[in-house]
């Protein structure tokens, strides 16, 4: 699980002048497991402290932030003799004690020999609210739900994952195994990448248990709204959160405030949206007016699409049953496009480290689902849920802007045409290699 994040942690461990690391991510994406597993596999000892409802930690950090004092107390608390050369310090749910966050500054400045990772589900909110935390004193790592290739590894299809991530892409072999990939992808649409849901499926293969876990996670998110958000903002957070799936289900997936409730205005919901973004529960994809470099310079801040943190949670929130997702039916066709876009967005962010945008022509005569920058070039990416290969919008974009290559992703096999590459949905992780080949 979380192969990509683990490799980043190993790089961090070996960095000269390493700073404390802040691990950010939504609740239940596997932060605690990852930190403990990293400690187990790469250090002799791990000193783990959970700050949630921990009175002794509140008292410790309310006093002097002298590092020798803190370390001495942590040794008593954890029963671990903390030696800098072979011990990993883990501060979990650190946002519950804001001065523990502040202490990372002093670890960095006065005791850089300690390897320390801090994490918290509400860390983005805590930092955004101005917790005393100096910029430049820590490094950040964002943890996302498991990607599709990590899911393949979890369900014991590791060699299939290796085929997709190998730098030397064997297109013919990937095409030859398409039925295996498509079956696994449809499972992933339902199960998603939340580690607890994936683990339950791997252990028992019970889709109803998976759905129960997903609903429990969604319920925990809603409880967090009341626990952590300002009281006056909570109703708007709930309304906006509940509006995401219906708005993605529309043919035009642009987010419209007026669809949250009649007469709603942007200024009423901006704080609610920022709160969900800070928690890592949603992704915002902005429209660009043209594919200039950098794309951020051409963002239309008033036009955007919102996606959820995980495709499996989106399936659960939409109350899709397993037969519908695996087999499909005519009623499902419209929503399948939204589910597929959610999946692609998730892989671009988590596996490809790509920040996507989208493009629409003037007077909305054409729309390209995603536009992204790679190695100084901007590329369009059109998403097709099945094998419908009409690409009028993509062709219009290509004719107007002449990108080096245009990309369509669908259930069809990999193939190259004069101006277009068709990339199978299950091979989206190789998009970087594809654009470099052309």
Tab-separated table of C-alpha atoms in Angstrom:
chain	number	residue	atom	x	y	z
A	1	UNK	CA	0.000	0.000	0.000
A	2	UNK	CA	1.132	3.563	-0.723
A	3	UNK	CA	4.235	2.537	-2.655
A	4	UNK	CA	4.715	6.079	-4.047
A	5	UNK	CA	4.515	7.749	-0.642
A	6	UNK	CA	6.863	5.180	0.916
A	7	UNK	CA	9.514	5.900	-1.731
A	8	UNK	CA	9.173	9.636	-0.950
A	9	UNK	CA	9.658	8.919	2.760
A	10	UNK	CA	12.820	6.938	2.037
A	11	UNK	CA	14.171	9.845	0.000
A	12	UNK	CA	13.340	12.201	2.873
A	13	UNK	CA	15.155	9.963	5.379
A	14	UNK	CA	18.340	10.089	3.307
A	15	UNK	CA	18.305	13.833	2.610
A	16	UNK	CA	21.210	15.838	4.025
A	17	UNK	CA	19.868	18.684	6.169
A	18	UNK	CA	16.535	16.891	6.511
A	19	UNK	CA	13.725	18.963	8.077
A	20	UNK	CA	10.759	17.642	10.073
A	21	UNK	CA	8.102	16.273	7.713
A	22	UNK	CA	4.405	17.138	7.744
A	23	UNK	CA	2.207	14.428	6.238
A	24	UNK	CA	-1.089	15.858	4.987
A	25	UNK	CA	-4.142	13.998	3.768
A	26	UNK	CA	-7.832	13.380	4.357
A	27	UNK	CA	-8.972	11.205	7.242
A	28	UNK	CA	-8.655	7.455	6.572
A	29	UNK	CA	-6.197	7.662	3.644
A	30	UNK	CA	-3.650	5.645	5.634
A	31	UNK	CA	-1.368	8.230	7.247
A	32	UNK	CA	-0.979	6.396	10.572
A	33	UNK	CA	-0.327	3.028	8.912
A	34	UNK	CA	2.235	4.566	6.553
A	35	UNK	CA	4.187	6.320	9.327
A	36	UNK	CA	4.260	3.222	11.542
A	37	UNK	CA	5.236	0.956	8.646
A	38	UNK	CA	7.998	3.375	7.644
A	39	UNK	CA	9.280	3.363	11.223
A	40	UNK	CA	9.115	-0.426	11.428
A	41	UNK	CA	10.914	-1.011	8.128
A	42	UNK	CA	13.514	1.792	8.116
A	43	UNK	CA	14.360	2.532	11.776
A	44	UNK	CA	15.387	0.398	14.742
A	45	UNK	CA	12.886	2.149	17.009
A	46	UNK	CA	9.689	4.178	16.650
A	47	UNK	CA	8.341	6.562	19.286
A	48	UNK	CA	4.647	7.028	18.399
A	49	UNK	CA	2.525	9.708	20.077
A	50	UNK	CA	-1.151	10.281	19.311
A	51	UNK	CA	-2.208	13.802	20.320
A	52	UNK	CA	-5.959	13.193	20.095
A	53	UNK	CA	-7.484	13.780	23.555
A	54	UNK	CA	-4.036	13.365	25.103
A	55	UNK	CA	-3.958	15.520	28.247
A	56	UNK	CA	-0.314	14.789	29.096
A	57	UNK	CA	0.783	16.063	25.672
A	58	UNK	CA	-1.261	19.232	26.099
A	59	UNK	CA	0.499	19.859	29.394
A	60	UNK	CA	3.958	19.066	27.992
A	61	UNK	CA	3.663	21.467	25.061
A	62	UNK	CA	2.023	24.236	27.080
A	63	UNK	CA	5.363	24.703	28.828
A	64	UNK	CA	8.847	25.408	27.507
A	65	UNK	CA	9.605	24.122	24.004
A	66	UNK	CA	13.142	23.193	24.947
A	67	UNK	CA	13.958	20.089	22.879
A	68	UNK	CA	15.838	18.171	25.592
A	69	UNK	CA	12.856	18.647	27.926
A	70	UNK	CA	10.396	17.471	25.252
A	71	UNK	CA	12.472	14.406	24.310
A	72	UNK	CA	12.911	13.388	27.957
A	73	UNK	CA	9.123	13.564	28.471
A	74	UNK	CA	8.405	11.652	25.231
A	75	UNK	CA	10.731	8.854	26.371
A	76	UNK	CA	8.648	8.458	29.544
A	77	UNK	CA	5.363	8.680	27.598
A	78	UNK	CA	6.311	6.085	24.949
A	79	UNK	CA	8.736	3.860	26.880
A	80	UNK	CA	11.202	4.209	24.000
A	81	UNK	CA	14.787	5.367	24.492
A	82	UNK	CA	14.976	8.050	21.779
A	83	UNK	CA	18.362	8.044	20.065
A	84	UNK	CA	18.520	10.394	17.037
A	85	UNK	CA	20.488	8.050	14.776
A	86	UNK	CA	17.977	5.171	14.816
A	87	UNK	CA	14.620	6.409	16.194
A	88	UNK	CA	11.645	7.793	14.255
A	89	UNK	CA	9.472	10.255	16.177
A	90	UNK	CA	5.813	10.257	15.075
A	91	UNK	CA	3.393	13.015	16.127
A	92	UNK	CA	-0.076	11.824	15.036
A	93	UNK	CA	-3.203	14.051	15.006
A	94	UNK	CA	-0.805	16.857	15.860
A	95	UNK	CA	-3.335	19.572	15.044
A	96	UNK	CA	-5.008	18.786	18.384
A	97	UNK	CA	-2.055	20.436	20.209
A	98	UNK	CA	-1.054	23.473	18.113
A	99	UNK	CA	2.105	24.148	20.171
A	100	UNK	CA	3.375	20.696	19.175
A	101	UNK	CA	3.249	21.976	15.597
A	102	UNK	CA	5.150	25.060	16.713
A	103	UNK	CA	7.803	22.850	18.338
A	104	UNK	CA	8.823	21.507	14.926
A	105	UNK	CA	10.486	24.881	14.311
A	106	UNK	CA	12.768	24.244	17.285
A	107	UNK	CA	13.463	20.660	16.266
A	108	UNK	CA	14.564	22.006	12.884
A	109	UNK	CA	16.688	24.839	14.263
A	110	UNK	CA	18.144	23.309	17.419
A	111	UNK	CA	17.974	19.525	17.001
A	112	UNK	CA	17.986	18.631	13.284
A	113	UNK	CA	19.457	15.216	14.094
A	114	UNK	CA	15.994	13.899	15.055
A	115	UNK	CA	13.875	12.230	12.382
A	116	UNK	CA	10.351	13.457	13.019
A	117	UNK	CA	7.099	13.075	11.072
A	118	UNK	CA	3.905	14.845	12.107
A	119	UNK	CA	0.473	14.143	10.626
A	120	UNK	CA	-3.153	15.045	11.115
A	121	UNK	CA	-6.464	14.750	9.307
A	122	UNK	CA	-7.286	18.403	9.910
A	123	UNK	CA	-3.749	19.678	9.408
A	124	UNK	CA	-4.670	21.768	6.369
A	125	UNK	CA	-7.401	23.499	8.367
A	126	UNK	CA	-5.087	24.080	11.344
A	127	UNK	CA	-2.387	25.617	9.175
A	128	UNK	CA	-4.874	27.692	7.219
A	129	UNK	CA	-6.261	29.118	10.466
A	130	UNK	CA	-2.850	30.591	11.234
A	131	UNK	CA	-1.477	28.138	13.792
A	132	UNK	CA	1.926	29.456	14.829
A	133	UNK	CA	4.017	27.534	12.365
A	134	UNK	CA	6.931	29.171	10.547
A	135	UNK	CA	7.144	28.603	6.824
A	136	UNK	CA	10.385	27.011	5.655
A	137	UNK	CA	10.993	24.940	8.793
A	138	UNK	CA	9.329	21.731	7.576
A	139	UNK	CA	8.829	19.702	4.432
A	140	UNK	CA	5.404	18.547	3.242
A	141	UNK	CA	4.175	15.279	1.775
A	142	UNK	CA	0.566	14.899	0.634
A	143	UNK	CA	-0.958	11.443	0.992
A	144	UNK	CA	-3.815	10.459	-1.316
A	145	UNK	CA	-5.999	7.346	-1.534
A	146	UNK	CA	-4.304	4.362	-3.165
A	147	UNK	CA	-3.835	4.759	-6.903
A	148	UNK	CA	-5.035	2.172	-9.417
A	149	UNK	CA	-1.569	0.603	-9.730
A	150	UNK	CA	-1.319	0.377	-5.917
A	151	UNK	CA	-4.760	-1.266	-5.963
A	152	UNK	CA	-3.486	-3.789	-8.528
A	153	UNK	CA	-0.591	-4.626	-6.208
A	154	UNK	CA	-2.970	-5.010	-3.249
A	155	UNK	CA	-5.185	-7.517	-5.129
A	156	UNK	CA	-2.084	-9.539	-6.065
A	157	UNK	CA	-1.789	-8.324	-9.648
A	158	UNK	CA	1.626	-6.806	-9.015
A	159	UNK	CA	3.149	-7.884	-12.324
A	160	UNK	CA	0.295	-6.161	-14.140
A	161	UNK	CA	1.031	-2.975	-12.185
A	162	UNK	CA	4.730	-3.311	-13.076
A	163	UNK	CA	3.809	-3.513	-16.775
A	164	UNK	CA	2.032	-0.156	-16.551
A	165	UNK	CA	4.770	1.603	-14.579
A	166	UNK	CA	7.777	0.212	-16.453
A	167	UNK	CA	9.721	2.994	-18.202
A	168	UNK	CA	9.983	0.724	-21.267
A	169	UNK	CA	6.281	0.536	-22.113
A	170	UNK	CA	5.372	-2.785	-23.732
A	171	UNK	CA	2.218	-1.629	-25.518
A	172	UNK	CA	1.445	-4.985	-27.134
A	173	UNK	CA	1.668	-6.854	-23.843
A	174	UNK	CA	-0.513	-4.270	-22.080
A	175	UNK	CA	-3.124	-4.577	-24.845
A	176	UNK	CA	-2.971	-8.385	-24.570
A	177	UNK	CA	-4.038	-8.255	-20.911
A	178	UNK	CA	-6.768	-5.653	-21.403
A	179	UNK	CA	-9.596	-7.825	-20.031
A	180	UNK	CA	-7.729	-8.310	-16.722
A	181	UNK	CA	-7.079	-4.578	-16.471
A	182	UNK	CA	-10.685	-3.634	-17.316
A	183	UNK	CA	-12.123	-6.065	-14.742
A	184	UNK	CA	-9.794	-4.645	-12.067
A	185	UNK	CA	-10.590	-1.069	-13.082
A	186	UNK	CA	-14.326	-1.633	-12.656
A	187	UNK	CA	-13.654	-3.092	-9.229
A	188	UNK	CA	-11.577	-0.002	-8.414
A	189	UNK	CA	-14.446	2.275	-9.486
A	190	UNK	CA	-16.523	0.636	-6.740
A	191	UNK	CA	-13.881	-0.042	-4.054
A	192	UNK	CA	-11.680	3.007	-4.631
A	193	UNK	CA	-8.402	3.602	-2.837
A	194	UNK	CA	-9.252	4.049	0.850
A	195	UNK	CA	-6.917	1.517	2.497
A	196	UNK	CA	-9.482	0.071	4.929
A	197	UNK	CA	-11.930	-0.642	2.099
A	198	UNK	CA	-9.203	-2.170	-0.089
A	199	UNK	CA	-7.891	-4.281	2.795
A	200	UNK	CA	-11.381	-5.637	3.569
A	201	UNK	CA	-11.876	-6.558	-0.088
A	202	UNK	CA	-8.481	-8.292	-0.278
A	203	UNK	CA	-9.146	-10.256	2.931
A	204	UNK	CA	-12.763	-11.282	2.369
A	205	UNK	CA	-13.887	-10.192	-1.112
A	206	UNK	CA	-17.152	-8.879	0.348
A	207	UNK	CA	-18.491	-5.882	-1.594
A	208	UNK	CA	-21.180	-5.165	1.006
A	209	UNK	CA	-18.494	-4.878	3.698
A	210	UNK	CA	-16.592	-2.479	1.435
A	211	UNK	CA	-19.691	-0.318	1.087
A	212	UNK	CA	-20.300	-0.350	4.858
A	213	UNK	CA	-16.725	0.868	5.432
A	214	UNK	CA	-17.126	3.612	2.823
A	215	UNK	CA	-20.369	4.796	4.399
A	216	UNK	CA	-18.681	4.838	7.798
A	217	UNK	CA	-15.860	6.996	6.391
A	218	UNK	CA	-18.370	9.384	4.812
A	219	UNK	CA	-20.194	9.592	8.138
A	220	UNK	CA	-16.906	10.371	9.937
A	221	UNK	CA	-16.263	13.197	7.472
A	222	UNK	CA	-19.663	14.680	8.227
A	223	UNK	CA	-19.009	14.436	11.963
A	224	UNK	CA	-15.741	16.322	11.394
A	225	UNK	CA	-17.710	19.182	9.850
A	226	UNK	CA	-19.436	19.763	13.195
A	227	UNK	CA	-16.341	19.062	15.311
A	228	UNK	CA	-13.780	21.234	13.523
A	229	UNK	CA	-15.534	23.812	11.314
A	230	UNK	CA	-16.915	27.146	12.597
A	231	UNK	CA	-20.545	26.636	13.643
A	232	UNK	CA	-21.912	29.220	11.214
A	233	UNK	CA	-20.152	27.527	8.275
A	234	UNK	CA	-21.224	23.920	8.982
A	235	UNK	CA	-24.627	24.002	7.159
A	236	UNK	CA	-22.975	25.439	4.033
A	237	UNK	CA	-20.201	22.845	4.141
A	238	UNK	CA	-22.832	20.094	4.250
A	239	UNK	CA	-24.849	21.588	1.399
A	240	UNK	CA	-21.798	22.077	-0.795
A	241	UNK	CA	-20.467	18.582	0.007
A	242	UNK	CA	-23.835	17.014	-0.854
A	243	UNK	CA	-23.984	18.980	-4.111
A	244	UNK	CA	-20.761	17.600	-5.619
A	245	UNK	CA	-22.067	14.256	-6.918
A	246	UNK	CA	-25.290	15.689	-8.456
A	247	UNK	CA	-23.305	18.471	-10.158
A	248	UNK	CA	-20.745	16.028	-11.585
A	249	UNK	CA	-23.649	13.935	-12.871
A	250	UNK	CA	-24.817	16.735	-15.163
A	251	UNK	CA	-23.633	16.856	-18.753
A	252	UNK	CA	-21.939	20.190	-18.054
A	253	UNK	CA	-19.888	19.373	-14.962
A	254	UNK	CA	-18.968	22.970	-14.171
A	255	UNK	CA	-19.836	23.697	-10.549
A	256	UNK	CA	-22.724	26.150	-10.217
A	257	UNK	CA	-23.509	27.736	-6.843
A	258	UNK	CA	-27.146	28.146	-7.841
A	259	UNK	CA	-27.475	24.339	-7.942
A	260	UNK	CA	-26.604	24.074	-4.237
A	261	UNK	CA	-29.801	25.944	-3.536
A	262	UNK	CA	-31.810	28.495	-5.469
A	263	UNK	CA	-30.285	31.953	-5.307
A	264	UNK	CA	-26.976	30.808	-3.756
A	265	UNK	CA	-24.001	33.118	-4.327
A	266	UNK	CA	-20.264	32.446	-4.421
A	267	UNK	CA	-19.445	34.629	-1.421
A	268	UNK	CA	-21.785	32.553	0.784
A	269	UNK	CA	-19.933	29.313	0.035
A	270	UNK	CA	-16.294	30.320	-0.487
A	271	UNK	CA	-15.338	29.598	3.139
A	272	UNK	CA	-17.133	26.251	3.045
A	273	UNK	CA	-15.302	25.265	-0.149
A	274	UNK	CA	-11.927	26.351	1.233
A	275	UNK	CA	-12.546	24.303	4.379
A	276	UNK	CA	-13.207	21.144	2.319
A	277	UNK	CA	-10.126	21.856	0.190
A	278	UNK	CA	-7.970	22.360	3.297
A	279	UNK	CA	-9.197	19.021	4.684
A	280	UNK	CA	-8.214	17.270	1.449
A	281	UNK	CA	-11.796	16.079	0.909
A	282	UNK	CA	-12.267	17.684	-2.511
A	283	UNK	CA	-10.243	18.670	-5.566
A	284	UNK	CA	-10.898	21.861	-7.509
A	285	UNK	CA	-10.087	21.946	-11.235
A	286	UNK	CA	-10.154	25.448	-12.714
A	287	UNK	CA	-10.968	26.444	-16.264
A	288	UNK	CA	-8.229	28.101	-18.317
A	289	UNK	CA	-9.040	30.558	-21.083
A	290	UNK	CA	-6.163	29.331	-23.244
A	291	UNK	CA	-3.352	26.789	-22.838
A	292	UNK	CA	-0.584	29.330	-22.219
A	293	UNK	CA	2.499	28.760	-20.064
A	294	UNK	CA	2.120	28.609	-17.173
A	295	UNK	CA	-1.547	27.564	-17.222
A	296	UNK	CA	-2.103	29.235	-13.828
A	297	UNK	CA	-1.667	32.615	-15.548
A	298	UNK	CA	-4.777	31.903	-17.672
A	299	UNK	CA	-7.124	30.613	-14.953
A	300	UNK	CA	-10.735	31.778	-14.911
A	301	UNK	CA	-11.348	31.727	-11.143
A	302	UNK	CA	-15.120	31.852	-11.613
A	303	UNK	CA	-15.316	28.562	-13.555
A	304	UNK	CA	-14.285	25.246	-12.028
A	305	UNK	CA	-15.271	21.628	-11.412
A	306	UNK	CA	-15.218	19.931	-7.999
A	307	UNK	CA	-14.295	16.287	-7.478
A	308	UNK	CA	-14.238	14.092	-4.385
A	309	UNK	CA	-11.145	12.676	-2.715
A	310	UNK	CA	-11.851	9.095	-3.863
A	311	UNK	CA	-13.747	7.346	-6.627
A	312	UNK	CA	-14.980	4.585	-4.277
A	313	UNK	CA	-16.402	7.158	-1.872
A	314	UNK	CA	-18.064	8.830	-4.844
A	315	UNK	CA	-19.673	5.474	-5.784
A	316	UNK	CA	-20.866	5.119	-2.196
A	317	UNK	CA	-22.218	8.679	-2.014
A	318	UNK	CA	-24.097	8.060	-5.274
A	319	UNK	CA	-25.386	4.766	-3.790
A	320	UNK	CA	-24.289	2.734	-6.819
A	321	UNK	CA	-24.655	-1.018	-6.417
A	322	UNK	CA	-21.873	-3.370	-7.477
A	323	UNK	CA	-23.772	-4.901	-10.426
A	324	UNK	CA	-24.311	-1.461	-11.932
A	325	UNK	CA	-20.632	-0.558	-11.684
A	326	UNK	CA	-19.253	-3.903	-12.866
A	327	UNK	CA	-21.790	-4.660	-15.619
A	328	UNK	CA	-23.210	-1.225	-16.377
A	329	UNK	CA	-26.688	-0.468	-17.693
A	330	UNK	CA	-28.367	2.223	-19.762
A	331	UNK	CA	-29.412	4.271	-16.710
A	332	UNK	CA	-25.783	4.324	-15.563
A	333	UNK	CA	-24.368	5.706	-18.817
A	334	UNK	CA	-24.537	9.417	-17.941
A	335	UNK	CA	-23.056	8.981	-14.476
A	336	UNK	CA	-20.352	6.688	-15.812
A	337	UNK	CA	-18.734	9.720	-17.435
A	338	UNK	CA	-18.575	11.512	-14.071
A	339	UNK	CA	-17.159	8.421	-12.342
A	340	UNK	CA	-14.502	8.045	-15.041
A	341	UNK	CA	-13.484	11.706	-14.791
A	342	UNK	CA	-13.215	11.321	-11.006
A	343	UNK	CA	-10.948	8.297	-11.505
A	344	UNK	CA	-8.715	10.112	-14.014
A	345	UNK	CA	-8.438	13.238	-11.846
A	346	UNK	CA	-7.438	11.070	-8.880
A	347	UNK	CA	-4.671	9.284	-10.814
A	348	UNK	CA	-3.313	12.514	-12.314
A	349	UNK	CA	-3.004	14.057	-8.843
A	350	UNK	CA	-1.782	11.051	-6.847
A	351	UNK	CA	0.290	9.024	-9.282
A	352	UNK	CA	1.408	11.461	-11.960
A	353	UNK	CA	1.880	14.518	-9.704
A	354	UNK	CA	-0.023	16.568	-12.290
A	355	UNK	CA	-2.137	19.608	-11.507
A	356	UNK	CA	-4.875	19.570	-14.149
A	357	UNK	CA	-7.100	22.335	-15.517
A	358	UNK	CA	-9.876	22.195	-18.117
A	359	UNK	CA	-10.605	24.239	-21.223
A	360	UNK	CA	-13.754	25.449	-22.917
A	361	UNK	CA	-14.039	27.321	-26.189
A	362	UNK	CA	-15.726	30.703	-26.400
A	363	UNK	CA	-19.495	30.380	-26.295
A	364	UNK	CA	-18.937	26.844	-24.901
A	365	UNK	CA	-18.878	25.185	-28.329
A	366	UNK	CA	-16.237	22.709	-27.127
A	367	UNK	CA	-14.754	21.451	-23.862
A	368	UNK	CA	-11.631	19.418	-23.097
A	369	UNK	CA	-11.943	17.546	-19.790
A	370	UNK	CA	-8.370	18.105	-18.587
A	371	UNK	CA	-5.391	20.192	-19.690
A	372	UNK	CA	-2.007	19.792	-18.009
A	373	UNK	CA	1.599	20.918	-18.249
A	374	UNK	CA	4.506	18.458	-18.517
A	375	UNK	CA	8.140	19.391	-19.115
A	376	UNK	CA	7.247	22.879	-20.338
A	377	UNK	CA	4.512	21.805	-22.766
A	378	UNK	CA	0.725	21.911	-22.347
A	379	UNK	CA	-1.330	18.877	-23.394
A	380	UNK	CA	-5.084	18.264	-23.720
A	381	UNK	CA	-6.672	15.097	-22.307
A	382	UNK	CA	-10.182	13.973	-23.243
A	383	UNK	CA	-11.894	11.319	-21.113
A	384	UNK	CA	-14.244	8.701	-22.579
A	385	UNK	CA	-16.001	6.248	-20.269
A	386	UNK	CA	-16.213	3.426	-22.811
A	387	UNK	CA	-15.195	3.096	-26.468
A	388	UNK	CA	-17.076	6.054	-27.945
A	389	UNK	CA	-14.189	7.612	-29.833
A	390	UNK	CA	-15.794	10.751	-31.253
A	391	UNK	CA	-13.469	13.596	-30.298
A	392	UNK	CA	-14.935	16.762	-31.795
A	393	UNK	CA	-13.916	19.011	-28.895
A	394	UNK	CA	-10.415	17.579	-28.778
A	395	UNK	CA	-10.032	18.079	-32.536
A	396	UNK	CA	-11.236	21.668	-32.225
A	397	UNK	CA	-8.644	22.297	-29.497
A	398	UNK	CA	-5.935	20.615	-31.563
A	399	UNK	CA	-6.722	22.650	-34.664
A	400	UNK	CA	-6.740	25.884	-32.656
A	401	UNK	CA	-3.603	25.409	-30.529
A	402	UNK	CA	-1.538	22.698	-32.323
A	403	UNK	CA	-0.193	20.863	-29.250
A	404	UNK	CA	2.637	18.369	-29.839
A	405	UNK	CA	0.163	15.585	-29.158
A	406	UNK	CA	-3.463	15.328	-28.084
A	407	UNK	CA	-4.502	12.506	-25.750
A	408	UNK	CA	-7.782	10.660	-25.452
A	409	UNK	CA	-8.268	8.051	-22.738
A	410	UNK	CA	-10.935	5.380	-23.158
A	411	UNK	CA	-11.542	1.643	-22.783
A	412	UNK	CA	-10.030	1.140	-26.273
A	413	UNK	CA	-6.501	-0.169	-26.776
A	414	UNK	CA	-3.442	2.033	-26.982
A	415	UNK	CA	-2.976	3.391	-30.503
A	416	UNK	CA	-1.405	6.350	-32.255
A	417	UNK	CA	-3.096	8.356	-34.998
A	418	UNK	CA	-1.703	11.318	-36.910
A	419	UNK	CA	-2.550	13.927	-34.260
A	420	UNK	CA	-3.886	11.773	-31.428
A	421	UNK	CA	-2.851	9.071	-28.960
A	422	UNK	CA	-5.558	6.849	-27.474
A	423	UNK	CA	-4.444	5.780	-23.997
A	424	UNK	CA	-6.410	3.041	-22.205
A	425	UNK	CA	-8.086	4.255	-19.019
A	426	UNK	CA	-6.284	1.613	-16.991
A	427	UNK	CA	-2.896	2.849	-18.294
A	428	UNK	CA	-3.335	6.519	-17.368
A	429	UNK	CA	-0.326	6.252	-15.005
A	430	UNK	CA	1.906	6.047	-18.100
A	431	UNK	CA	0.746	9.418	-19.454
A	432	UNK	CA	4.118	11.026	-18.653
A	433	UNK	CA	5.966	8.339	-20.608
A	434	UNK	CA	3.539	8.718	-23.520
A	435	UNK	CA	4.068	12.452	-23.927
A	436	UNK	CA	7.842	11.971	-23.653
A	437	UNK	CA	7.719	9.371	-26.447
A	438	UNK	CA	6.159	11.938	-28.761
